[in-house]
């Protein structure tokens, strides 16, 4: 689907002049002097129907003199997909949301007439050299969803065609590599990364420059780099989106690290459930080989690096670095004790450095803009931004990139638009290894250390907003169920501890809990945390421990009153404060509320007056949200 | 702190078999000698491109499963021969990873995401609806051999939860009402 450039038609790139020539071509492709219609075609976009929208637009605009259709990646506002951006020749653009085949057809008509429709607009944007906007639409950085964000890692996502090397180079891609190869010593690269305060985005937050230094310091005939794209947190999709939307930036980061550390071969370990990411990576690797940016003697420097993809085989524990390496070696993906650490003895026993996708993608920007610039964006302890996938009971779900140090509330309320149903209760971060941060700590600045102090962790970037209709015991049960499935079974504390913990949680959510259970959960958690071999087992108790810390009364309500205060888990108990009522006189029977209700508490055929069954209702408030006429009343309680 | 022994004791014996053990029973499927030459040649050519050592095992397993939908026993024997390793190693590897199936599957596996975002948005109901509509249990094959319903932990479409993956296609915002449409999209289609 690549527009102008094809890998086999590209010239070899051996000098900065070649790179500059490709940049000019890339700019022509990005801004072709006519209207450019960009369809967001990451997995989310496709799942929402972007393929059909793309087909309609290309058919309708086929042969049009004044417009051309192209693909791009993720714009971040994933729940408004399919997103289509129309960039006019002067650089001003309008982004349309929730585009259907019908609206795409109308859009194409309008474009042919040299016109742009007013409905369905998400925002406007200024591209390239444009400085002002003729249309009366809010601009990208004025929309509440985008205003607090800073797109460093996602700078190219939703802008360039991820399959087009020229468009990446047009955004200064590979100029960082050129600069490094032509004017930095390996030590200077490492110093730059250390000064930037970049910390690993895979969850642990280890300083990246320091890791590279370990690897550089170990002599060997072969050293390896690995990109960890196993993205195991079941509710996080930053890495997938980044690989789909801007694969070249990740690869450029790896080549720069290769030069800095003396590694010459890299692996990208990608989850098999991410076919589009694998596709785009494969295309990128082949294109780079064909132009000589992967292989021997890159840009005439004498330094050579090559890269291959390994598909994961579906085990969460393979996100752990030693298990991941075992998996690349086609062994069962089980962790092994450290030391030796990978920089001493890693893949095939050779020195190895492993970083997360997002960590790699930051590297070219640090070189281009400087370590100080990067360090200034974040906090004193951690430089730069972090990408989060914000999901759950929140109005705007999507990929969000904010400077480290941004308050949690900014993400939940300003960007996320607040909760969908009931009141904001907590944010879950770090997935199955993390915990919850309750509403009263909403002003916490997001950083590795602040989140750990509160008993959660940064994790890889999943952020699940929880409102009062979610049962915390059930939430813990969900994560423990996950850990029981995913424990590799190698060490007993994890294998038995996760099972035992799950059994207790199941008992409690079934109303069969006992007073001793609370103590037992805590003690099991301590044992697992201390005695497990790898991070999976060590952190598996976190969801339980942190909900016990902040919501212990919910556990007691299940045990002593046999009631679920949130009215959510098996126990039900419907102790929610509000009652919901549809104003019968005004109901038009659109059926939207019934579709939204998660527990099928609303009856009524299309076109007939609908009714809520108060017994079944769990008070989540989804129906209020869904009703286009706003005729569902909330009564009583604390509303 | 709970001692490990007390943890062990309090687990029912039958429950204590969470992965990790080598002592699994190898399914009694056909051996290489019992399969026709054509099948053997097919598998040989599928696994041909991968390295002749242990590194090639997982990629070869992935390739064979891509073709057969599961891993017939004889194919694992061929992979072990090529990689110069034992059947026990290949089988141990295959059984460790949730991606590999040792029994035949439906032509299309409907993977219902039960990751956190989808769980919160009612993935369990969607999964049940697929099973009811197809009249199968989870991980079973429908009578016509077309479908298997299965679970997966996050397919990276969390903002469109609940999400379902069939082949390489992701379906977002799936509701119980949409379930029959998703099934129809693949029925009779032998891709
Ligand atoms: C159970 C477990 C799962 C993990 N999953 C991932 C993952 O999906 N992605 C990731 O980048 N790191 C994951 N990690 C962390 C890695 O072991 C490793 O620390 C990380 O890839 C290092 O990269 P970074 O320094 O750039 O963060 C996981 C760790 C554990 C213990
Ligand atoms: S802690 Fe759990 S996942 Fe990690 S090695 Fe032990 S059993 Fe395996
Ligand atoms: S009727 Fe359904 S959607 Fe409305 S509040 Fe009750 S449970 Fe939620
Ligand atoms: S906007 Fe589509 S993947 Fe994010
Ligand atoms: S949790 Fe279902 S797609 Fe991520």
mmCIF file with all atom_site columns, C-alpha atoms in Angstrom, chain A residues 26-165:
data_model
loop_
_atom_site.group_PDB
_atom_site.id
_atom_site.type_symbol
_atom_site.label_atom_id
_atom_site.label_alt_id
_atom_site.label_comp_id
_atom_site.label_asym_id
_atom_site.label_entity_id
_atom_site.label_seq_id
_atom_site.pdbx_PDB_ins_code
_atom_site.Cartn_x
_atom_site.Cartn_y
_atom_site.Cartn_z
_atom_site.occupancy
_atom_site.B_iso_or_equiv
_atom_site.pdbx_formal_charge
_atom_site.auth_seq_id
_atom_site.auth_comp_id
_atom_site.auth_asym_id
_atom_site.auth_atom_id
_atom_site.pdbx_PDB_model_num
ATOM 1   C CA . UNK A 1 26  ? 10.135  11.769 1.262   1.00 0.00 ? 26  UNK A CA 1
ATOM 2   C CA . UNK A 1 27  ? 8.890   15.308 1.753   1.00 0.00 ? 27  UNK A CA 1
ATOM 3   C CA . UNK A 1 28  ? 7.383   15.192 -1.737  1.00 0.00 ? 28  UNK A CA 1
ATOM 4   C CA . UNK A 1 29  ? 5.612   12.035 -0.736  1.00 0.00 ? 29  UNK A CA 1
ATOM 5   C CA . UNK A 1 30  ? 4.425   13.461 2.615   1.00 0.00 ? 30  UNK A CA 1
ATOM 6   C CA . UNK A 1 31  ? 3.347   16.771 1.085   1.00 0.00 ? 31  UNK A CA 1
ATOM 7   C CA . UNK A 1 32  ? 2.720   16.073 -2.598  1.00 0.00 ? 32  UNK A CA 1
ATOM 8   C CA . UNK A 1 33  ? 1.472   19.561 -3.504  1.00 0.00 ? 33  UNK A CA 1
ATOM 9   C CA . UNK A 1 34  ? -2.107  18.358 -3.575  1.00 0.00 ? 34  UNK A CA 1
ATOM 10  C CA . UNK A 1 35  ? -4.628  17.318 -0.970  1.00 0.00 ? 35  UNK A CA 1
ATOM 11  C CA . UNK A 1 36  ? -3.445  14.260 0.916   1.00 0.00 ? 36  UNK A CA 1
ATOM 12  C CA . UNK A 1 37  ? -6.014  11.997 2.487   1.00 0.00 ? 37  UNK A CA 1
ATOM 13  C CA . UNK A 1 38  ? -4.489  9.919  5.284   1.00 0.00 ? 38  UNK A CA 1
ATOM 14  C CA . UNK A 1 39  ? -6.273  6.888  6.689   1.00 0.00 ? 39  UNK A CA 1
ATOM 15  C CA . UNK A 1 40  ? -5.166  5.595  10.128  1.00 0.00 ? 40  UNK A CA 1
ATOM 16  C CA . UNK A 1 41  ? -4.517  1.919  9.444   1.00 0.00 ? 41  UNK A CA 1
ATOM 17  C CA . UNK A 1 42  ? -3.066  0.417  12.616  1.00 0.00 ? 42  UNK A CA 1
ATOM 18  C CA . UNK A 1 43  ? -4.776  -2.672 13.971  1.00 0.00 ? 43  UNK A CA 1
ATOM 19  C CA . UNK A 1 44  ? -7.280  -0.534 15.887  1.00 0.00 ? 44  UNK A CA 1
ATOM 20  C CA . UNK A 1 45  ? -8.191  1.378  12.773  1.00 0.00 ? 45  UNK A CA 1
ATOM 21  C CA . UNK A 1 46  ? -8.581  -1.813 10.788  1.00 0.00 ? 46  UNK A CA 1
ATOM 22  C CA . UNK A 1 47  ? -10.665 -3.417 13.514  1.00 0.00 ? 47  UNK A CA 1
ATOM 23  C CA . UNK A 1 48  ? -12.962 -0.403 13.346  1.00 0.00 ? 48  UNK A CA 1
ATOM 24  C CA . UNK A 1 49  ? -13.302 -0.605 9.550   1.00 0.00 ? 49  UNK A CA 1
ATOM 25  C CA . UNK A 1 50  ? -10.408 1.475  8.174   1.00 0.00 ? 50  UNK A CA 1
ATOM 26  C CA . UNK A 1 51  ? -9.779  -1.017 5.345   1.00 0.00 ? 51  UNK A CA 1
ATOM 27  C CA . UNK A 1 52  ? -13.214 -0.373 3.859   1.00 0.00 ? 52  UNK A CA 1
ATOM 28  C CA . UNK A 1 53  ? -12.859 3.368  4.350   1.00 0.00 ? 53  UNK A CA 1
ATOM 29  C CA . UNK A 1 54  ? -9.500  3.266  2.601   1.00 0.00 ? 54  UNK A CA 1
ATOM 30  C CA . UNK A 1 55  ? -10.974 1.325  -0.322  1.00 0.00 ? 55  UNK A CA 1
ATOM 31  C CA . UNK A 1 56  ? -13.876 3.758  -0.722  1.00 0.00 ? 56  UNK A CA 1
ATOM 32  C CA . UNK A 1 57  ? -11.579 6.779  -0.633  1.00 0.00 ? 57  UNK A CA 1
ATOM 33  C CA . UNK A 1 58  ? -9.087  5.314  -3.106  1.00 0.00 ? 58  UNK A CA 1
ATOM 34  C CA . UNK A 1 59  ? -11.853 4.235  -5.502  1.00 0.00 ? 59  UNK A CA 1
ATOM 35  C CA . UNK A 1 60  ? -13.616 7.587  -5.348  1.00 0.00 ? 60  UNK A CA 1
ATOM 36  C CA . UNK A 1 61  ? -10.441 9.616  -5.648  1.00 0.00 ? 61  UNK A CA 1
ATOM 37  C CA . UNK A 1 62  ? -8.798  7.335  -8.207  1.00 0.00 ? 62  UNK A CA 1
ATOM 38  C CA . UNK A 1 63  ? -7.525  9.566  -10.976 1.00 0.00 ? 63  UNK A CA 1
ATOM 39  C CA . UNK A 1 64  ? -8.403  12.758 -9.124  1.00 0.00 ? 64  UNK A CA 1
ATOM 40  C CA . UNK A 1 65  ? -6.047  15.562 -10.113 1.00 0.00 ? 65  UNK A CA 1
ATOM 41  C CA . UNK A 1 66  ? -6.120  17.332 -6.786  1.00 0.00 ? 66  UNK A CA 1
ATOM 42  C CA . UNK A 1 67  ? -5.921  14.551 -4.219  1.00 0.00 ? 67  UNK A CA 1
ATOM 43  C CA . UNK A 1 68  ? -4.082  11.391 -3.261  1.00 0.00 ? 68  UNK A CA 1
ATOM 44  C CA . UNK A 1 69  ? -4.912  8.752  -0.614  1.00 0.00 ? 69  UNK A CA 1
ATOM 45  C CA . UNK A 1 70  ? -2.332  7.259  1.739   1.00 0.00 ? 70  UNK A CA 1
ATOM 46  C CA . UNK A 1 71  ? -2.045  5.186  4.901   1.00 0.00 ? 71  UNK A CA 1
ATOM 47  C CA . UNK A 1 72  ? -0.634  6.107  8.263   1.00 0.00 ? 72  UNK A CA 1
ATOM 48  C CA . UNK A 1 73  ? -0.469  4.679  11.779  1.00 0.00 ? 73  UNK A CA 1
ATOM 49  C CA . UNK A 1 74  ? -1.974  5.552  15.129  1.00 0.00 ? 74  UNK A CA 1
ATOM 50  C CA . UNK A 1 75  ? -3.106  9.059  16.018  1.00 0.00 ? 75  UNK A CA 1
ATOM 51  C CA . UNK A 1 76  ? -3.729  8.058  19.603  1.00 0.00 ? 76  UNK A CA 1
ATOM 52  C CA . UNK A 1 77  ? -7.469  8.627  19.816  1.00 0.00 ? 77  UNK A CA 1
ATOM 53  C CA . UNK A 1 78  ? -8.102  4.955  19.183  1.00 0.00 ? 78  UNK A CA 1
ATOM 54  C CA . UNK A 1 79  ? -11.730 4.815  20.264  1.00 0.00 ? 79  UNK A CA 1
ATOM 55  C CA . UNK A 1 80  ? -12.684 7.390  17.617  1.00 0.00 ? 80  UNK A CA 1
ATOM 56  C CA . UNK A 1 81  ? -11.359 5.204  14.819  1.00 0.00 ? 81  UNK A CA 1
ATOM 57  C CA . UNK A 1 82  ? -11.535 5.066  11.878  1.00 0.00 ? 82  UNK A CA 1
ATOM 58  C CA . UNK A 1 83  ? -9.701  8.393  11.705  1.00 0.00 ? 83  UNK A CA 1
ATOM 59  C CA . UNK A 1 84  ? -9.076  10.166 8.410   1.00 0.00 ? 84  UNK A CA 1
ATOM 60  C CA . UNK A 1 85  ? -6.968  13.271 8.074   1.00 0.00 ? 85  UNK A CA 1
ATOM 61  C CA . UNK A 1 86  ? -7.248  15.559 5.071   1.00 0.00 ? 86  UNK A CA 1
ATOM 62  C CA . UNK A 1 87  ? -4.079  17.596 4.621   1.00 0.00 ? 87  UNK A CA 1
ATOM 63  C CA . UNK A 1 88  ? -4.422  20.460 2.191   1.00 0.00 ? 88  UNK A CA 1
ATOM 64  C CA . UNK A 1 89  ? -1.545  21.602 -0.023  1.00 0.00 ? 89  UNK A CA 1
ATOM 65  C CA . UNK A 1 90  ? -0.926  24.612 2.255   1.00 0.00 ? 90  UNK A CA 1
ATOM 66  C CA . UNK A 1 91  ? -0.311  22.269 5.220   1.00 0.00 ? 91  UNK A CA 1
ATOM 67  C CA . UNK A 1 92  ? -3.517  22.804 7.175   1.00 0.00 ? 92  UNK A CA 1
ATOM 68  C CA . UNK A 1 93  ? -5.543  19.726 7.907   1.00 0.00 ? 93  UNK A CA 1
ATOM 69  C CA . UNK A 1 94  ? -8.775  18.449 9.359   1.00 0.00 ? 94  UNK A CA 1
ATOM 70  C CA . UNK A 1 95  ? -8.995  15.115 11.165  1.00 0.00 ? 95  UNK A CA 1
ATOM 71  C CA . UNK A 1 96  ? -12.330 13.316 10.836  1.00 0.00 ? 96  UNK A CA 1
ATOM 72  C CA . UNK A 1 97  ? -13.409 10.743 13.406  1.00 0.00 ? 97  UNK A CA 1
ATOM 73  C CA . UNK A 1 98  ? -15.526 7.588  13.232  1.00 0.00 ? 98  UNK A CA 1
ATOM 74  C CA . UNK A 1 99  ? -15.549 7.698  9.457   1.00 0.00 ? 99  UNK A CA 1
ATOM 75  C CA . UNK A 1 100 ? -17.827 5.130  7.806   1.00 0.00 ? 100 UNK A CA 1
ATOM 76  C CA . UNK A 1 101 ? -17.992 3.996  4.192   1.00 0.00 ? 101 UNK A CA 1
ATOM 77  C CA . UNK A 1 102 ? -20.848 6.486  3.685   1.00 0.00 ? 102 UNK A CA 1
ATOM 78  C CA . UNK A 1 103 ? -19.103 9.464  5.198   1.00 0.00 ? 103 UNK A CA 1
ATOM 79  C CA . UNK A 1 104 ? -15.946 8.493  3.310   1.00 0.00 ? 104 UNK A CA 1
ATOM 80  C CA . UNK A 1 105 ? -17.895 8.695  0.068   1.00 0.00 ? 105 UNK A CA 1
ATOM 81  C CA . UNK A 1 106 ? -19.224 12.134 0.960   1.00 0.00 ? 106 UNK A CA 1
ATOM 82  C CA . UNK A 1 107 ? -15.770 13.220 2.033   1.00 0.00 ? 107 UNK A CA 1
ATOM 83  C CA . UNK A 1 108 ? -14.327 12.126 -1.309  1.00 0.00 ? 108 UNK A CA 1
ATOM 84  C CA . UNK A 1 109 ? -17.074 14.022 -3.158  1.00 0.00 ? 109 UNK A CA 1
ATOM 85  C CA . UNK A 1 110 ? -16.366 17.152 -1.178  1.00 0.00 ? 110 UNK A CA 1
ATOM 86  C CA . UNK A 1 111 ? -12.626 16.881 -1.771  1.00 0.00 ? 111 UNK A CA 1
ATOM 87  C CA . UNK A 1 112 ? -13.182 16.538 -5.515  1.00 0.00 ? 112 UNK A CA 1
ATOM 88  C CA . UNK A 1 113 ? -15.181 19.762 -5.356  1.00 0.00 ? 113 UNK A CA 1
ATOM 89  C CA . UNK A 1 114 ? -12.382 21.430 -3.390  1.00 0.00 ? 114 UNK A CA 1
ATOM 90  C CA . UNK A 1 115 ? -14.489 21.566 -0.269  1.00 0.00 ? 115 UNK A CA 1
ATOM 91  C CA . UNK A 1 116 ? -14.323 20.052 3.228   1.00 0.00 ? 116 UNK A CA 1
ATOM 92  C CA . UNK A 1 117 ? -17.351 18.864 5.239   1.00 0.00 ? 117 UNK A CA 1
ATOM 93  C CA . UNK A 1 118 ? -17.961 20.359 8.686   1.00 0.00 ? 118 UNK A CA 1
ATOM 94  C CA . UNK A 1 119 ? -19.410 17.353 10.543  1.00 0.00 ? 119 UNK A CA 1
ATOM 95  C CA . UNK A 1 120 ? -17.513 14.612 12.363  1.00 0.00 ? 120 UNK A CA 1
ATOM 96  C CA . UNK A 1 121 ? -14.412 16.696 12.987  1.00 0.00 ? 121 UNK A CA 1
ATOM 97  C CA . UNK A 1 122 ? -12.022 15.647 15.747  1.00 0.00 ? 122 UNK A CA 1
ATOM 98  C CA . UNK A 1 123 ? -9.502  18.470 15.336  1.00 0.00 ? 123 UNK A CA 1
ATOM 99  C CA . UNK A 1 124 ? -7.432  20.441 12.898  1.00 0.00 ? 124 UNK A CA 1
ATOM 100 C CA . UNK A 1 125 ? -3.654  20.258 12.550  1.00 0.00 ? 125 UNK A CA 1
ATOM 101 C CA . UNK A 1 126 ? -0.882  22.409 11.146  1.00 0.00 ? 126 UNK A CA 1
ATOM 102 C CA . UNK A 1 127 ? 1.680   20.519 9.079   1.00 0.00 ? 127 UNK A CA 1
ATOM 103 C CA . UNK A 1 128 ? 4.999   21.367 7.643   1.00 0.00 ? 128 UNK A CA 1
ATOM 104 C CA . UNK A 1 129 ? 5.145   25.108 6.995   1.00 0.00 ? 129 UNK A CA 1
ATOM 105 C CA . UNK A 1 130 ? 1.543   26.004 7.811   1.00 0.00 ? 130 UNK A CA 1
ATOM 106 C CA . UNK A 1 131 ? 1.200   28.606 10.574  1.00 0.00 ? 131 UNK A CA 1
ATOM 107 C CA . UNK A 1 132 ? -2.528  29.276 10.703  1.00 0.00 ? 132 UNK A CA 1
ATOM 108 C CA . UNK A 1 133 ? -5.792  27.532 10.038  1.00 0.00 ? 133 UNK A CA 1
ATOM 109 C CA . UNK A 1 134 ? -8.659  28.847 7.873   1.00 0.00 ? 134 UNK A CA 1
ATOM 110 C CA . UNK A 1 135 ? -11.315 26.617 9.381   1.00 0.00 ? 135 UNK A CA 1
ATOM 111 C CA . UNK A 1 136 ? -13.169 27.175 12.584  1.00 0.00 ? 136 UNK A CA 1
ATOM 112 C CA . UNK A 1 137 ? -12.073 23.936 14.254  1.00 0.00 ? 137 UNK A CA 1
ATOM 113 C CA . UNK A 1 138 ? -10.116 23.401 17.454  1.00 0.00 ? 138 UNK A CA 1
ATOM 114 C CA . UNK A 1 139 ? -6.486  22.641 16.716  1.00 0.00 ? 139 UNK A CA 1
ATOM 115 C CA . UNK A 1 140 ? -4.809  19.398 17.722  1.00 0.00 ? 140 UNK A CA 1
ATOM 116 C CA . UNK A 1 141 ? -3.065  20.811 20.776  1.00 0.00 ? 141 UNK A CA 1
ATOM 117 C CA . UNK A 1 142 ? -6.195  22.669 21.932  1.00 0.00 ? 142 UNK A CA 1
ATOM 118 C CA . UNK A 1 143 ? -8.386  19.576 22.150  1.00 0.00 ? 143 UNK A CA 1
ATOM 119 C CA . UNK A 1 144 ? -8.482  18.402 25.795  1.00 0.00 ? 144 UNK A CA 1
ATOM 120 C CA . UNK A 1 145 ? -7.389  14.903 24.775  1.00 0.00 ? 145 UNK A CA 1
ATOM 121 C CA . UNK A 1 146 ? -4.184  16.158 23.174  1.00 0.00 ? 146 UNK A CA 1
ATOM 122 C CA . UNK A 1 147 ? -3.434  19.388 25.048  1.00 0.00 ? 147 UNK A CA 1
ATOM 123 C CA . UNK A 1 148 ? -1.459  17.901 27.988  1.00 0.00 ? 148 UNK A CA 1
ATOM 124 C CA . UNK A 1 149 ? 0.318   15.421 25.747  1.00 0.00 ? 149 UNK A CA 1
ATOM 125 C CA . UNK A 1 150 ? 3.790   15.658 24.318  1.00 0.00 ? 150 UNK A CA 1
ATOM 126 C CA . UNK A 1 151 ? 4.415   13.417 21.360  1.00 0.00 ? 151 UNK A CA 1
ATOM 127 C CA . UNK A 1 152 ? 8.116   12.509 21.296  1.00 0.00 ? 152 UNK A CA 1
ATOM 128 C CA . UNK A 1 153 ? 7.978   8.764  20.722  1.00 0.00 ? 153 UNK A CA 1
ATOM 129 C CA . UNK A 1 154 ? 4.682   9.005  18.862  1.00 0.00 ? 154 UNK A CA 1
ATOM 130 C CA . UNK A 1 155 ? 5.844   12.027 16.841  1.00 0.00 ? 155 UNK A CA 1
ATOM 131 C CA . UNK A 1 156 ? 5.702   10.136 13.559  1.00 0.00 ? 156 UNK A CA 1
ATOM 132 C CA . UNK A 1 157 ? 2.732   7.946  14.399  1.00 0.00 ? 157 UNK A CA 1
ATOM 133 C CA . UNK A 1 158 ? -0.328  9.004  12.501  1.00 0.00 ? 158 UNK A CA 1
ATOM 134 C CA . UNK A 1 159 ? 1.753   11.194 10.247  1.00 0.00 ? 159 UNK A CA 1
ATOM 135 C CA . UNK A 1 160 ? 4.020   9.046  8.103   1.00 0.00 ? 160 UNK A CA 1
ATOM 136 C CA . UNK A 1 161 ? 3.340   5.931  6.084   1.00 0.00 ? 161 UNK A CA 1
ATOM 137 C CA . UNK A 1 162 ? 5.017   3.280  8.247   1.00 0.00 ? 162 UNK A CA 1
ATOM 138 C CA . UNK A 1 163 ? 5.979   1.290  5.165   1.00 0.00 ? 163 UNK A CA 1
ATOM 139 C CA . UNK A 1 164 ? 7.715   4.204  3.477   1.00 0.00 ? 164 UNK A CA 1
ATOM 140 C CA . UNK A 1 165 ? 11.363  4.751  4.351   1.00 0.00 ? 165 UNK A CA 1
#
